[in-house]
Amino acid sequence: MATRFNALLEDPLRRQMWSAIRKAGPLRSISVDLTSVCNIRCDGCYFFSEGMDQAGSPDSEAVDSFIARERARGTNFVTIVGGEPSLALEGLEKLYGAFRINVATNGLRRIPRTGFEELPIGISVWGDHDTDRRLRGGGRLDVFHQGLQNYRNDERAFWYYTVSAGHAHEVDSVVRQCVENGNRVLFNFYGDLDALGGDLDHEGGFADVRKAVDRAIKAWPESILMTSGLARVVSTGRLFGERWGHATCTSITPDHLANADRIGNGKPFNPHFRAYNADLETTRRCCTGVDRGCDSCFDTWQHFSWVMLHMRKHLRSEHDFTEWLATTYLFYFINRLVDPVEGAALLPEIHRRTCREEIAQTWQTETTVGR
Ligand SMILES: C[S@@+](CC[C@H](N)C(=O)[O-])C[C@H]1O[C@@H](n2cnc3c(N)ncnc32)[C@H](O)[C@@H]1O
C-alpha cells in the first residue's frame, strides 16, 4: 500500500496538493447555527422546513461557554450557518477569534472587513435575478444584486450557487456576473423540500445542470471551486458503489439518538462532528436535517466530507486519486487553510486534469444515471 501511495505522489500536482493538505493538518469540524433569526425566508429553505428556527438564539455568555467547551473537545474548524450569521456579528467575531471558520450568508448585510479580515464567506444565490428574486426575495427583493454590491472584489467571498434542476440555462449568466464581480463560485443543488415542483423539482435530475457546470469550468477554470467529478457525486448521490443517504452520510452527529443505527452500520463517519442548533447546546441529526428524507439533500458541503472520508477507495487509479486530492484540496482552499496564492495558481491545472475525462464520462452516462 505504501509503495502504491508513494508512486501516486510522484506526480508533481498530486504531490503539491498532498503536502499542502498535510501541512494544514486534520480538521476536527462541527456545524453551528449562530442565530435562529433570518432577514429573508427562502422558498423551501431546509432551516424553516425542518423547524430549526425554533431553537432560540444564544446570548454572549452562551457563546463564550460554547467556545470553551468546543476548544476543550478539540474542535478546530466551524462551519457557521443559521439563520443569518451577519445578524449576529458579535458572536461571529468571537468564533472567528477561537477557530478556523467558514460562514454562509445570504449577502444582504455585508460582513465588515474589520474584525473579519480573512474570513471565508460563502454568499448564497439561487439563480439569475428573476429566479433569485422569486425564490429568496418574496418576488420583490433582488438579493443577488445586493450580494454582488456588498462583496465586489472582496477576496474573502465566494458564491455558493444553489442551482435547481430546471434552471441550467441560467448558470452561464450567473457565473459570469460573479466572476466579473471579482469572486469565485462553488455549486450547490436545490432540494425541493416544499414540493414546489415544476422547474424546482429535483426528481427531474440535474443532467443539464452538470453540463452547464462543465461548461462553466471550461470557460472560467480559474474561478470554479468544484471539480466536474464532485458536481456529479453531489447531484447523482453516487460515490463508487455507495448511494447517498442517512446510511452513508458522514456529517452526522454521532452521539445523537437519531443516529444510533447509522453509527452501528459500519460505514465511515466523522467521529468528531456535531451539528449544533442555535441554542448552542442541543444538537440535531445532521447539518440540514432533523428528520427529513436524505433523497432531497444535495448539499455540497456535506458531500465534500463524504468524498474526503473515502480516500482509500480513491487509491485504485491515478484518476480517482487525483479527483480525491483535488476535492480535498479545494475544500482547504475555499476555507483558506492552504496558501491562497498557491491555490489560485493551481486551480486551472486542477480542472484541466480532472475535467477532460470527466466531461466525456459524465455526458456518456447522463442517460443511465437516475437523478
Ligand atoms: C439555511 S442557509 C443559512 C445561511 C444564510 N442565511 C444563507 O442564506 O446562506 C444555509 C445554506 O443552505 C442552502 N439551502 C437552504 N435550503 C436549501 C435547499 N432546499 N436546497 C439546497 N440548498 C439549500 C442555502 O442556499 C445556504 O447556502
mmCIF file of N, CA and C in Angstrom, residues 4 40 72 190 221 247 293:
data_model
loop_
_atom_site.group_PDB
_atom_site.id
_atom_site.type_symbol
_atom_site.label_atom_id
_atom_site.label_comp_id
_atom_site.label_asym_id
_atom_site.label_seq_id
_atom_site.Cartn_x
_atom_site.Cartn_y
_atom_site.Cartn_z
ATOM 1 N N ARG A 4 2.470 1.867 -3.362
ATOM 2 C CA ARG A 4 1.470 2.361 -4.321
ATOM 3 C C ARG A 4 1.188 3.849 -4.059
ATOM 4 N N ILE A 40 -34.615 37.033 5.563
ATOM 5 C CA ILE A 40 -35.467 36.629 4.436
ATOM 6 C C ILE A 40 -35.984 35.217 4.713
ATOM 7 N N ALA A 72 -12.109 22.671 24.327
ATOM 8 C CA ALA A 72 -11.678 21.559 25.184
ATOM 9 C C ALA A 72 -11.880 20.225 24.471
ATOM 10 N N TYR A 190 -30.344 22.401 -5.659
ATOM 11 C CA TYR A 190 -31.581 22.676 -4.903
ATOM 12 C C TYR A 190 -32.376 21.408 -4.621
ATOM 13 N N PRO A 221 -11.893 28.424 -15.648
ATOM 14 C CA PRO A 221 -11.220 27.431 -14.791
ATOM 15 C C PRO A 221 -10.529 28.056 -13.581
ATOM 16 N N ALA A 247 -27.806 6.367 5.667
ATOM 17 C CA ALA A 247 -26.930 5.220 5.948
ATOM 18 C C ALA A 247 -25.480 5.477 5.542
ATOM 19 N N GLY A 293 -36.133 13.323 4.694
ATOM 20 C CA GLY A 293 -35.515 12.290 3.875
ATOM 21 C C GLY A 293 -34.251 12.834 3.212
#
